[in-house]
Amino acid sequence: MGDEVPFDLEQWLHRGAQAARRGDVVSARRIFCALSRLAPHERRVWIGLARVAETAAERDEALRRAENILPIETEIHPTLPPSLAVEGEGGVVELELPPRLAPAQQRTERQPHQRRLGWLLPAMLLLIAAGLLAMSLWQRQPATSLPSSQFPITNLPPTLAAIGPLPMPLPTEIVVMTPVVPAPSLPPPTPSPLPTSTPELHTRALGQLITYDQWQIGLLRREDVVMIDSELGAIRPAGRFLIALLAVSNEAPVERVLPTTLFAVEDEIGQRYTPLSDASRQYLDQFGRGLYGDLALEDAFGPQSGLRSVPVLFDLPANRAPVRLWAGDEGWLLR
C-alpha cells in the first residue's frame, strides 16, 4: 500500500455528471456506485446515483441515503490504488484515475436551504417527467365523436355539414373525397297482372292478305314502306312522301280498277290521308314499269290477274309520323 494516491472526490463527481449528461448512463452509474462505497457520507454521490439508478427501488434507496446525511460533513481523503475497479457487464472494469491533484480545500458548512434543494431537485424532475408522460398518454387517446345534435350549425353543403368542420387546412396535394351517401331505395313496385294479349281488331300481320270485294291486297314487308323528303320529278309534296308498294290481285272475272278511296294512311293523332291523285302513274312513267311496280293505282286489272305490285303515294305533313296503312276496314301497323 506504499503506492497509494489521494482520491479526488470532486474530480470523480464531475466525471460521473459528465457521463450522465452525454447519455452514458452505464458509465455514470458505475462511477456513482463506486463513489457510494468510497464516500458514503457525501450527499451528492447518492443524488447522482439516484439520477442514473436502474430500478425504482435503487433510486428510492439512494434518495433515502441522501436525506440521512448529517448537515456537517468533513472532507474524506481515502486512498485508492492507481486504478479504480468497478463491476461491469463483461466482468471487472478498471477506470483510470486522474493525475495527482492538490488536496481539496475544506468546504464550508451548507446552509439549510441548500440542503433542501438537494432533495427537492430530484422530486421536481420526477413530477415534470410524470406530467409529460400523462400529457403524451392523453394526446394518444382517440377523440370521441359528438352526437349529431351537438354539431354546430354551418353553412357548408349538406354532405360536408354532416361530417363536421375540418380540424385544420389540408395541404393542396391532398384531395378531399366527399363520401357518397346512398339514397334510400324505394320498395319494389307491386307487380300488376299482365293484360291479356288480345290482337287489335282490324289489324293484320305483315304478309297477311286482306280480302275486300274480290280484291286480294297485301303489305308483304316493312321495307316496302319508305319516307322521302324530296321531290320526285314533277311530283312535289306539301310535306313529305310516303310510298307503299302493295301486292294486289283482282279475283273478279271482269276487268276493273281499284277504288280511289280504298287506301289511307293514319298518323299518331288519328288523322287519315288518302293517296295522291295520278301520282302512282307519274311515278311509274318516270322511273320505269316492271322495276318500281307492275301497275299503277289508276290502271285497270284484268280478270283474275294474280298478284301485281302497285306503288301508292301519300303526302303527309313533315311533323307527322305514320302509324297504320288501311285497306278498307283493315290494315297493317307501320311501327
mmCIF file of C-alpha atoms in Angstrom:
data_model
loop_
_atom_site.group_PDB
_atom_site.id
_atom_site.type_symbol
_atom_site.label_atom_id
_atom_site.label_comp_id
_atom_site.label_asym_id
_atom_site.label_seq_id
_atom_site.Cartn_x
_atom_site.Cartn_y
_atom_site.Cartn_z
ATOM 1 C CA MET A 1 0.000 0.000 0.000
ATOM 2 C CA GLY A 2 3.020 2.270 -0.268
ATOM 3 C CA ASP A 3 1.877 3.489 -3.726
ATOM 4 C CA GLU A 4 -1.445 4.910 -2.517
ATOM 5 C CA VAL A 5 -2.671 8.008 -4.271
ATOM 6 C CA PRO A 6 -5.036 10.614 -2.801
ATOM 7 C CA PHE A 7 -8.666 10.316 -4.008
ATOM 8 C CA ASP A 8 -10.149 13.488 -5.547
ATOM 9 C CA LEU A 9 -13.915 13.291 -4.917
ATOM 10 C CA GLU A 10 -14.717 16.426 -6.901
ATOM 11 C CA GLN A 11 -12.958 15.103 -9.976
ATOM 12 C CA TRP A 12 -14.960 11.836 -9.923
ATOM 13 C CA LEU A 13 -18.234 13.628 -9.221
ATOM 14 C CA HIS A 14 -17.512 15.795 -12.255
ATOM 15 C CA ARG A 15 -16.782 12.724 -14.393
ATOM 16 C CA GLY A 16 -19.984 10.981 -13.317
ATOM 17 C CA ALA A 17 -22.068 14.086 -14.034
ATOM 18 C CA GLN A 18 -20.481 14.495 -17.480
ATOM 19 C CA ALA A 19 -21.211 10.833 -18.358
ATOM 20 C CA ALA A 20 -24.856 11.260 -17.323
ATOM 21 C CA ARG A 21 -25.225 14.467 -19.381
ATOM 22 C CA ARG A 22 -23.912 12.880 -22.577
ATOM 23 C CA GLY A 23 -26.251 9.892 -22.138
ATOM 24 C CA ASP A 24 -23.672 7.318 -20.999
ATOM 25 C CA VAL A 25 -25.843 6.082 -18.132
ATOM 26 C CA VAL A 26 -23.880 2.842 -17.693
ATOM 27 C CA SER A 27 -20.549 4.574 -17.035
ATOM 28 C CA ALA A 28 -22.174 7.210 -14.838
ATOM 29 C CA ARG A 29 -23.848 4.524 -12.715
ATOM 30 C CA ARG A 30 -20.553 2.615 -12.344
ATOM 31 C CA ILE A 31 -18.792 5.763 -11.133
ATOM 32 C CA PHE A 32 -21.511 6.721 -8.626
ATOM 33 C CA CYS A 33 -21.763 3.123 -7.336
ATOM 34 C CA ALA A 34 -18.003 3.118 -6.688
ATOM 35 C CA LEU A 35 -18.222 6.551 -5.053
ATOM 36 C CA SER A 36 -21.071 5.375 -2.806
ATOM 37 C CA ARG A 37 -18.689 2.796 -1.316
ATOM 38 C CA LEU A 38 -15.773 5.211 -1.023
ATOM 39 C CA ALA A 39 -17.662 8.301 0.119
ATOM 40 C CA PRO A 40 -20.925 7.095 1.682
ATOM 41 C CA HIS A 41 -21.347 10.360 3.642
ATOM 42 C CA GLU A 42 -21.386 12.591 0.537
ATOM 43 C CA ARG A 43 -24.991 13.560 -0.378
ATOM 44 C CA ARG A 44 -24.043 14.454 -3.981
ATOM 45 C CA VAL A 45 -22.917 10.870 -4.556
ATOM 46 C CA TRP A 46 -26.328 9.477 -3.590
ATOM 47 C CA ILE A 47 -28.185 12.154 -5.567
ATOM 48 C CA GLY A 48 -26.099 11.331 -8.661
ATOM 49 C CA LEU A 49 -26.734 7.626 -8.137
ATOM 50 C CA ALA A 50 -30.492 8.290 -7.848
ATOM 51 C CA ARG A 51 -30.471 10.057 -11.231
ATOM 52 C CA VAL A 52 -28.879 7.088 -13.039
ATOM 53 C CA ALA A 53 -30.469 4.268 -10.992
ATOM 54 C CA GLU A 54 -31.629 1.194 -12.906
ATOM 55 C CA THR A 55 -34.713 0.488 -10.782
ATOM 56 C CA ALA A 56 -37.154 2.487 -8.707
ATOM 57 C CA ALA A 57 -36.047 0.655 -5.563
ATOM 58 C CA GLU A 58 -32.423 1.643 -6.190
ATOM 59 C CA ARG A 59 -33.463 5.280 -6.767
ATOM 60 C CA ASP A 60 -35.579 5.384 -3.608
ATOM 61 C CA GLU A 61 -32.738 3.879 -1.549
ATOM 62 C CA ALA A 62 -30.263 6.449 -2.916
ATOM 63 C CA LEU A 63 -32.637 9.326 -2.092
ATOM 64 C CA ARG A 64 -33.209 7.936 1.399
ATOM 65 C CA ARG A 65 -29.442 7.725 1.991
ATOM 66 C CA ALA A 66 -29.045 11.297 0.744
ATOM 67 C CA GLU A 67 -31.663 12.534 3.268
ATOM 68 C CA ASN A 68 -29.889 10.780 6.156
ATOM 69 C CA ILE A 69 -26.551 12.528 5.583
ATOM 70 C CA LEU A 70 -25.600 14.782 8.534
ATOM 71 C CA PRO A 71 -25.544 18.533 7.789
ATOM 72 C CA ILE A 72 -21.860 18.954 8.796
ATOM 73 C CA GLU A 73 -19.622 16.934 6.566
ATOM 74 C CA THR A 74 -15.906 16.545 6.704
ATOM 75 C CA GLU A 75 -13.736 16.027 3.692
ATOM 76 C CA ILE A 76 -12.804 12.394 3.207
ATOM 77 C CA HIS A 77 -9.368 11.585 1.876
ATOM 78 C CA PRO A 78 -9.307 7.871 1.246
ATOM 79 C CA THR A 79 -6.594 6.281 -0.758
ATOM 80 C CA LEU A 80 -7.082 4.183 -3.867
ATOM 81 C CA PRO A 81 -4.779 2.071 -5.921
ATOM 82 C CA PRO A 82 -3.592 3.574 -9.237
ATOM 83 C CA SER A 83 -6.817 2.317 -10.909
ATOM 84 C CA LEU A 84 -10.464 2.151 -9.748
ATOM 85 C CA ALA A 85 -12.033 -1.295 -10.211
ATOM 86 C CA VAL A 86 -15.814 -1.413 -10.725
ATOM 87 C CA GLU A 87 -18.063 -4.253 -11.765
ATOM 88 C CA GLY A 88 -19.384 -4.160 -15.364
ATOM 89 C CA GLU A 89 -21.365 -6.368 -17.697
ATOM 90 C CA GLY A 90 -18.236 -8.075 -19.023
ATOM 91 C CA GLY A 91 -16.563 -8.505 -15.597
ATOM 92 C CA VAL A 92 -14.340 -6.123 -13.650
ATOM 93 C CA VAL A 93 -13.635 -2.840 -15.484
ATOM 94 C CA GLU A 94 -10.732 -0.662 -14.397
ATOM 95 C CA LEU A 95 -11.244 3.081 -14.672
ATOM 96 C CA GLU A 96 -8.072 5.144 -14.974
ATOM 97 C CA LEU A 97 -7.628 7.642 -12.172
ATOM 98 C CA PRO A 98 -6.750 11.265 -12.932
ATOM 99 C CA PRO A 99 -3.276 12.545 -12.065
ATOM 100 C CA ARG A 100 -2.438 13.551 -8.523
ATOM 101 C CA LEU A 101 -4.049 16.890 -7.604
ATOM 102 C CA ALA A 102 -3.692 19.119 -4.593
ATOM 103 C CA PRO A 103 -5.970 18.289 -1.657
ATOM 104 C CA ALA A 104 -9.336 19.932 -1.854
ATOM 105 C CA GLN A 105 -9.994 22.831 0.470
ATOM 106 C CA GLN A 106 -12.237 22.406 3.445
ATOM 107 C CA ARG A 107 -15.818 23.048 2.401
ATOM 108 C CA THR A 108 -17.926 25.368 4.427
ATOM 109 C CA GLU A 109 -20.976 24.103 6.212
ATOM 110 C CA ARG A 110 -24.039 24.004 3.969
ATOM 111 C CA GLN A 111 -26.944 26.285 4.696
ATOM 112 C CA PRO A 112 -30.356 24.759 5.459
ATOM 113 C CA HIS A 113 -31.918 25.976 2.184
ATOM 114 C CA GLN A 114 -29.037 24.374 0.224
ATOM 115 C CA ARG A 115 -29.718 21.032 1.920
ATOM 116 C CA ARG A 116 -33.406 21.290 0.997
ATOM 117 C CA LEU A 117 -32.538 21.964 -2.645
ATOM 118 C CA GLY A 118 -30.566 18.719 -2.737
ATOM 119 C CA TRP A 119 -33.682 16.512 -2.439
ATOM 120 C CA LEU A 120 -36.215 18.961 -3.945
ATOM 121 C CA LEU A 121 -34.475 18.925 -7.349
ATOM 122 C CA PRO A 122 -34.941 15.146 -7.974
ATOM 123 C CA ALA A 123 -38.541 15.384 -6.766
ATOM 124 C CA MET A 124 -39.260 18.254 -9.186
ATOM 125 C CA LEU A 125 -37.690 16.308 -12.049
ATOM 126 C CA LEU A 126 -39.876 13.304 -11.245
ATOM 127 C CA LEU A 127 -43.011 15.487 -11.186
ATOM 128 C CA ILE A 128 -42.109 17.059 -14.565
ATOM 129 C CA ALA A 129 -41.485 13.609 -16.104
ATOM 130 C CA ALA A 130 -44.816 12.336 -14.753
ATOM 131 C CA GLY A 131 -46.610 15.362 -16.229
ATOM 132 C CA LEU A 132 -45.020 14.855 -19.647
ATOM 133 C CA LEU A 133 -45.949 11.163 -19.589
ATOM 134 C CA ALA A 134 -49.573 11.944 -18.685
ATOM 135 C CA MET A 135 -49.798 14.557 -21.453
ATOM 136 C CA SER A 136 -48.409 12.073 -24.019
ATOM 137 C CA LEU A 137 -50.947 9.418 -22.983
ATOM 138 C CA TRP A 138 -53.793 11.957 -23.158
ATOM 139 C CA GLN A 139 -52.839 13.024 -26.712
ATOM 140 C CA ARG A 140 -52.865 9.397 -27.896
ATOM 141 C CA GLN A 141 -56.446 8.816 -26.787
ATOM 142 C CA PRO A 142 -58.901 8.686 -29.754
ATOM 143 C CA ALA A 143 -61.190 11.661 -29.993
ATOM 144 C CA THR A 144 -64.766 10.786 -29.066
ATOM 145 C CA SER A 145 -67.354 11.808 -31.619
ATOM 146 C CA LEU A 146 -70.147 14.113 -30.518
ATOM 147 C CA PRO A 147 -73.781 13.224 -31.129
ATOM 148 C CA SER A 148 -75.267 14.647 -34.277
ATOM 149 C CA SER A 149 -77.387 17.063 -32.271
ATOM 150 C CA GLN A 150 -74.232 18.705 -30.830
ATOM 151 C CA PHE A 151 -72.658 19.643 -34.193
ATOM 152 C CA PRO A 152 -72.686 23.404 -34.737
ATOM 153 C CA ILE A 153 -74.870 24.752 -37.468
ATOM 154 C CA THR A 154 -72.746 25.550 -40.547
ATOM 155 C CA ASN A 155 -73.411 26.982 -43.952
ATOM 156 C CA LEU A 156 -71.491 24.159 -45.655
ATOM 157 C CA PRO A 157 -73.183 21.899 -48.223
ATOM 158 C CA PRO A 158 -75.301 19.134 -46.621
ATOM 159 C CA THR A 159 -72.654 16.453 -47.182
ATOM 160 C CA LEU A 160 -69.825 18.475 -45.601
ATOM 161 C CA ALA A 161 -72.017 19.703 -42.751
ATOM 162 C CA ALA A 162 -72.794 16.099 -41.853
ATOM 163 C CA ILE A 163 -69.124 15.248 -41.224
ATOM 164 C CA GLY A 164 -68.361 18.473 -39.358
ATOM 165 C CA PRO A 165 -65.681 21.134 -39.997
ATOM 166 C CA LEU A 166 -62.123 20.090 -40.764
ATOM 167 C CA PRO A 167 -59.684 20.499 -37.845
ATOM 168 C CA MET A 168 -57.042 22.305 -39.916
ATOM 169 C CA PRO A 169 -56.436 23.414 -43.544
ATOM 170 C CA LEU A 170 -55.352 20.491 -45.630
ATOM 171 C CA PRO A 171 -52.304 20.653 -47.949
ATOM 172 C CA THR A 172 -53.035 21.301 -51.578
ATOM 173 C CA GLU A 173 -51.711 17.860 -52.574
ATOM 174 C CA ILE A 174 -54.430 16.082 -50.553
ATOM 175 C CA VAL A 175 -57.719 15.579 -52.337
ATOM 176 C CA VAL A 176 -60.725 15.510 -50.036
ATOM 177 C CA MET A 177 -63.099 12.826 -51.193
ATOM 178 C CA THR A 178 -66.717 13.630 -50.368
ATOM 179 C CA PRO A 179 -68.405 10.455 -49.176
ATOM 180 C CA VAL A 180 -71.281 9.393 -51.348
ATOM 181 C CA VAL A 181 -74.366 8.861 -49.215
ATOM 182 C CA PRO A 182 -76.581 6.294 -50.927
ATOM 183 C CA ALA A 183 -80.168 7.375 -51.321
ATOM 184 C CA PRO A 184 -82.726 5.169 -49.614
ATOM 185 C CA SER A 185 -84.027 2.666 -52.092
ATOM 186 C CA LEU A 186 -87.722 2.668 -52.754
ATOM 187 C CA PRO A 187 -89.642 -0.541 -52.153
ATOM 188 C CA PRO A 188 -90.125 -2.557 -55.329
ATOM 189 C CA PRO A 189 -93.435 -1.852 -57.014
ATOM 190 C CA THR A 190 -96.158 -4.390 -56.584
ATOM 191 C CA PRO A 191 -96.340 -6.351 -59.825
ATOM 192 C CA SER A 192 -99.625 -5.826 -61.573
ATOM 193 C CA PRO A 193 -101.237 -8.609 -63.545
ATOM 194 C CA LEU A 194 -100.198 -8.569 -67.176
ATOM 195 C CA PRO A 195 -103.013 -7.720 -69.563
ATOM 196 C CA THR A 196 -104.178 -10.482 -71.786
ATOM 197 C CA SER A 197 -102.623 -10.116 -75.220
ATOM 198 C CA THR A 198 -105.653 -9.891 -77.416
ATOM 199 C CA PRO A 199 -104.941 -8.989 -81.057
ATOM 200 C CA GLU A 200 -106.037 -5.486 -82.030
ATOM 201 C CA LEU A 201 -109.201 -5.527 -84.079
ATOM 202 C CA HIS A 202 -108.921 -4.977 -87.829
ATOM 203 C CA THR A 203 -105.119 -5.359 -87.775
ATOM 204 C CA ARG A 204 -103.300 -7.859 -89.958
ATOM 205 C CA ALA A 205 -99.717 -9.053 -89.742
ATOM 206 C CA LEU A 206 -97.244 -8.128 -92.442
ATOM 207 C CA GLY A 207 -97.507 -10.584 -95.306
ATOM 208 C CA GLN A 208 -101.126 -11.422 -94.496
ATOM 209 C CA LEU A 209 -103.602 -10.593 -97.300
ATOM 210 C CA ILE A 210 -106.777 -8.563 -96.862
ATOM 211 C CA THR A 211 -109.860 -9.516 -98.868
ATOM 212 C CA TYR A 212 -112.092 -6.693 -99.995
ATOM 213 C CA ASP A 213 -114.827 -7.008 -102.672
ATOM 214 C CA GLN A 214 -112.964 -9.778 -104.539
ATOM 215 C CA TRP A 215 -109.671 -7.931 -104.242
ATOM 216 C CA GLN A 216 -106.648 -9.557 -102.549
ATOM 217 C CA ILE A 217 -104.316 -6.906 -101.060
ATOM 218 C CA GLY A 218 -101.134 -7.422 -99.016
ATOM 219 C CA LEU A 219 -98.216 -5.491 -97.471
ATOM 220 C CA LEU A 220 -95.530 -8.137 -97.602
ATOM 221 C CA ARG A 221 -92.532 -6.440 -95.845
ATOM 222 C CA ARG A 222 -91.899 -3.411 -93.688
ATOM 223 C CA GLU A 223 -89.179 -2.372 -96.140
ATOM 224 C CA ASP A 224 -91.918 -1.847 -98.743
ATOM 225 C CA VAL A 225 -92.900 1.414 -96.995
ATOM 226 C CA VAL A 226 -90.461 4.349 -97.325
ATOM 227 C CA MET A 227 -90.480 8.077 -96.496
ATOM 228 C CA ILE A 228 -88.996 10.596 -98.973
ATOM 229 C CA ASP A 229 -88.489 14.282 -98.131
ATOM 230 C CA SER A 230 -87.512 15.462 -101.614
ATOM 231 C CA GLU A 231 -89.401 15.916 -104.844
ATOM 232 C CA LEU A 232 -89.956 13.048 -107.299
ATOM 233 C CA GLY A 233 -89.516 14.761 -110.621
ATOM 234 C CA ALA A 234 -92.686 16.700 -111.336
ATOM 235 C CA ILE A 235 -94.373 15.383 -108.196
ATOM 236 C CA ARG A 236 -93.929 17.865 -105.348
ATOM 237 C CA PRO A 237 -95.263 17.106 -101.858
ATOM 238 C CA ALA A 238 -96.562 19.707 -99.428
ATOM 239 C CA GLY A 239 -94.854 17.812 -96.592
ATOM 240 C CA ARG A 240 -93.071 14.554 -97.415
ATOM 241 C CA PHE A 241 -93.865 11.432 -99.426
ATOM 242 C CA LEU A 242 -94.883 8.024 -98.074
ATOM 243 C CA ILE A 243 -94.626 5.337 -100.781
ATOM 244 C CA ALA A 244 -96.137 1.908 -100.093
ATOM 245 C CA LEU A 245 -95.530 -0.968 -102.557
ATOM 246 C CA LEU A 246 -98.595 -3.232 -102.278
ATOM 247 C CA ALA A 247 -99.353 -6.628 -103.750
ATOM 248 C CA VAL A 248 -102.849 -6.535 -105.375
ATOM 249 C CA SER A 249 -104.847 -9.230 -107.188
ATOM 250 C CA ASN A 250 -108.211 -8.881 -108.982
ATOM 251 C CA GLU A 251 -110.166 -12.030 -108.186
ATOM 252 C CA ALA A 252 -113.252 -10.970 -110.160
ATOM 253 C CA PRO A 253 -113.933 -12.462 -113.665
ATOM 254 C CA VAL A 254 -114.075 -8.987 -115.191
ATOM 255 C CA GLU A 255 -111.573 -6.196 -115.759
ATOM 256 C CA ARG A 256 -111.787 -3.346 -113.248
ATOM 257 C CA VAL A 257 -109.931 -0.506 -111.457
ATOM 258 C CA LEU A 258 -109.176 -0.202 -107.742
ATOM 259 C CA PRO A 259 -111.414 2.237 -105.830
ATOM 260 C CA THR A 260 -109.578 5.519 -105.132
ATOM 261 C CA THR A 261 -110.936 5.648 -101.572
ATOM 262 C CA LEU A 262 -109.804 2.102 -100.672
ATOM 263 C CA PHE A 263 -106.390 3.054 -99.174
ATOM 264 C CA ALA A 264 -105.445 5.529 -96.386
ATOM 265 C CA VAL A 265 -102.535 6.236 -94.035
ATOM 266 C CA GLU A 266 -103.204 7.124 -90.362
ATOM 267 C CA ASP A 267 -100.776 9.224 -88.237
ATOM 268 C CA GLU A 268 -100.153 9.248 -84.473
ATOM 269 C CA ILE A 269 -103.101 11.578 -83.746
ATOM 270 C CA GLY A 270 -105.578 9.556 -85.801
ATOM 271 C CA GLN A 271 -105.583 11.784 -88.892
ATOM 272 C CA ARG A 272 -106.014 9.861 -92.176
ATOM 273 C CA TYR A 273 -104.535 10.758 -95.577
ATOM 274 C CA THR A 274 -105.728 9.397 -98.973
ATOM 275 C CA PRO A 275 -103.412 8.645 -101.944
ATOM 276 C CA LEU A 276 -102.274 11.486 -104.209
ATOM 277 C CA SER A 277 -104.294 11.612 -107.384
ATOM 278 C CA ASP A 278 -102.454 10.284 -110.503
ATOM 279 C CA ALA A 279 -99.191 10.195 -108.532
ATOM 280 C CA SER A 280 -98.782 6.392 -108.877
ATOM 281 C CA ARG A 281 -98.950 6.580 -112.717
ATOM 282 C CA GLN A 282 -96.489 9.517 -112.897
ATOM 283 C CA TYR A 283 -94.109 7.645 -110.573
ATOM 284 C CA LEU A 284 -94.009 4.541 -112.814
ATOM 285 C CA ASP A 285 -93.802 6.586 -116.005
ATOM 286 C CA GLN A 286 -90.793 8.455 -114.633
ATOM 287 C CA PHE A 287 -88.869 5.568 -113.030
ATOM 288 C CA GLY A 288 -89.974 2.628 -115.130
ATOM 289 C CA ARG A 289 -92.670 -0.067 -115.009
ATOM 290 C CA GLY A 290 -91.619 -3.545 -114.019
ATOM 291 C CA LEU A 291 -88.760 -2.116 -111.927
ATOM 292 C CA TYR A 292 -90.602 0.005 -109.335
ATOM 293 C CA GLY A 293 -94.027 -1.572 -109.817
ATOM 294 C CA ASP A 294 -96.140 -3.563 -112.287
ATOM 295 C CA LEU A 295 -99.306 -1.482 -112.417
ATOM 296 C CA ALA A 296 -100.273 1.997 -111.261
ATOM 297 C CA LEU A 297 -103.117 2.609 -108.848
ATOM 298 C CA GLU A 298 -105.072 4.150 -111.735
ATOM 299 C CA ASP A 299 -104.523 1.203 -114.138
ATOM 300 C CA ALA A 300 -107.146 -1.481 -114.909
ATOM 301 C CA PHE A 301 -106.587 -5.031 -113.640
ATOM 302 C CA GLY A 302 -107.509 -7.912 -115.907
ATOM 303 C CA PRO A 303 -109.874 -10.642 -114.688
ATOM 304 C CA GLN A 304 -108.233 -12.914 -112.172
ATOM 305 C CA SER A 305 -104.997 -11.011 -112.716
ATOM 306 C CA GLY A 306 -102.985 -12.601 -109.924
ATOM 307 C CA LEU A 307 -100.760 -10.543 -107.635
ATOM 308 C CA ARG A 308 -99.302 -7.401 -109.141
ATOM 309 C CA SER A 309 -97.063 -4.804 -107.410
ATOM 310 C CA VAL A 310 -98.675 -1.375 -107.135
ATOM 311 C CA PRO A 311 -96.921 1.776 -105.739
ATOM 312 C CA VAL A 312 -99.286 4.009 -103.749
ATOM 313 C CA LEU A 313 -98.092 7.560 -102.886
ATOM 314 C CA PHE A 314 -99.294 9.657 -99.899
ATOM 315 C CA ASP A 315 -98.486 13.250 -98.875
ATOM 316 C CA LEU A 316 -98.011 13.602 -95.063
ATOM 317 C CA PRO A 317 -97.122 16.733 -93.046
ATOM 318 C CA ALA A 318 -93.454 16.878 -92.115
ATOM 319 C CA ASN A 319 -94.252 16.739 -88.382
ATOM 320 C CA ARG A 320 -96.476 13.678 -88.596
ATOM 321 C CA ALA A 321 -95.445 10.028 -88.219
ATOM 322 C CA PRO A 322 -97.337 7.220 -89.990
ATOM 323 C CA VAL A 323 -98.818 4.587 -87.725
ATOM 324 C CA ARG A 324 -101.128 2.408 -89.846
ATOM 325 C CA LEU A 325 -101.861 1.686 -93.517
ATOM 326 C CA TRP A 326 -105.543 0.980 -94.203
ATOM 327 C CA ALA A 327 -107.125 -1.086 -96.976
ATOM 328 C CA GLY A 328 -110.856 -0.747 -96.432
ATOM 329 C CA ASP A 329 -111.718 -1.555 -92.820
ATOM 330 C CA GLU A 330 -108.466 -3.460 -92.108
ATOM 331 C CA GLY A 331 -104.834 -2.524 -92.143
ATOM 332 C CA TRP A 332 -101.192 -3.116 -91.101
ATOM 333 C CA LEU A 333 -99.196 -1.415 -88.351
ATOM 334 C CA LEU A 334 -96.229 0.558 -89.655
ATOM 335 C CA ARG A 335 -94.245 0.711 -86.359
#
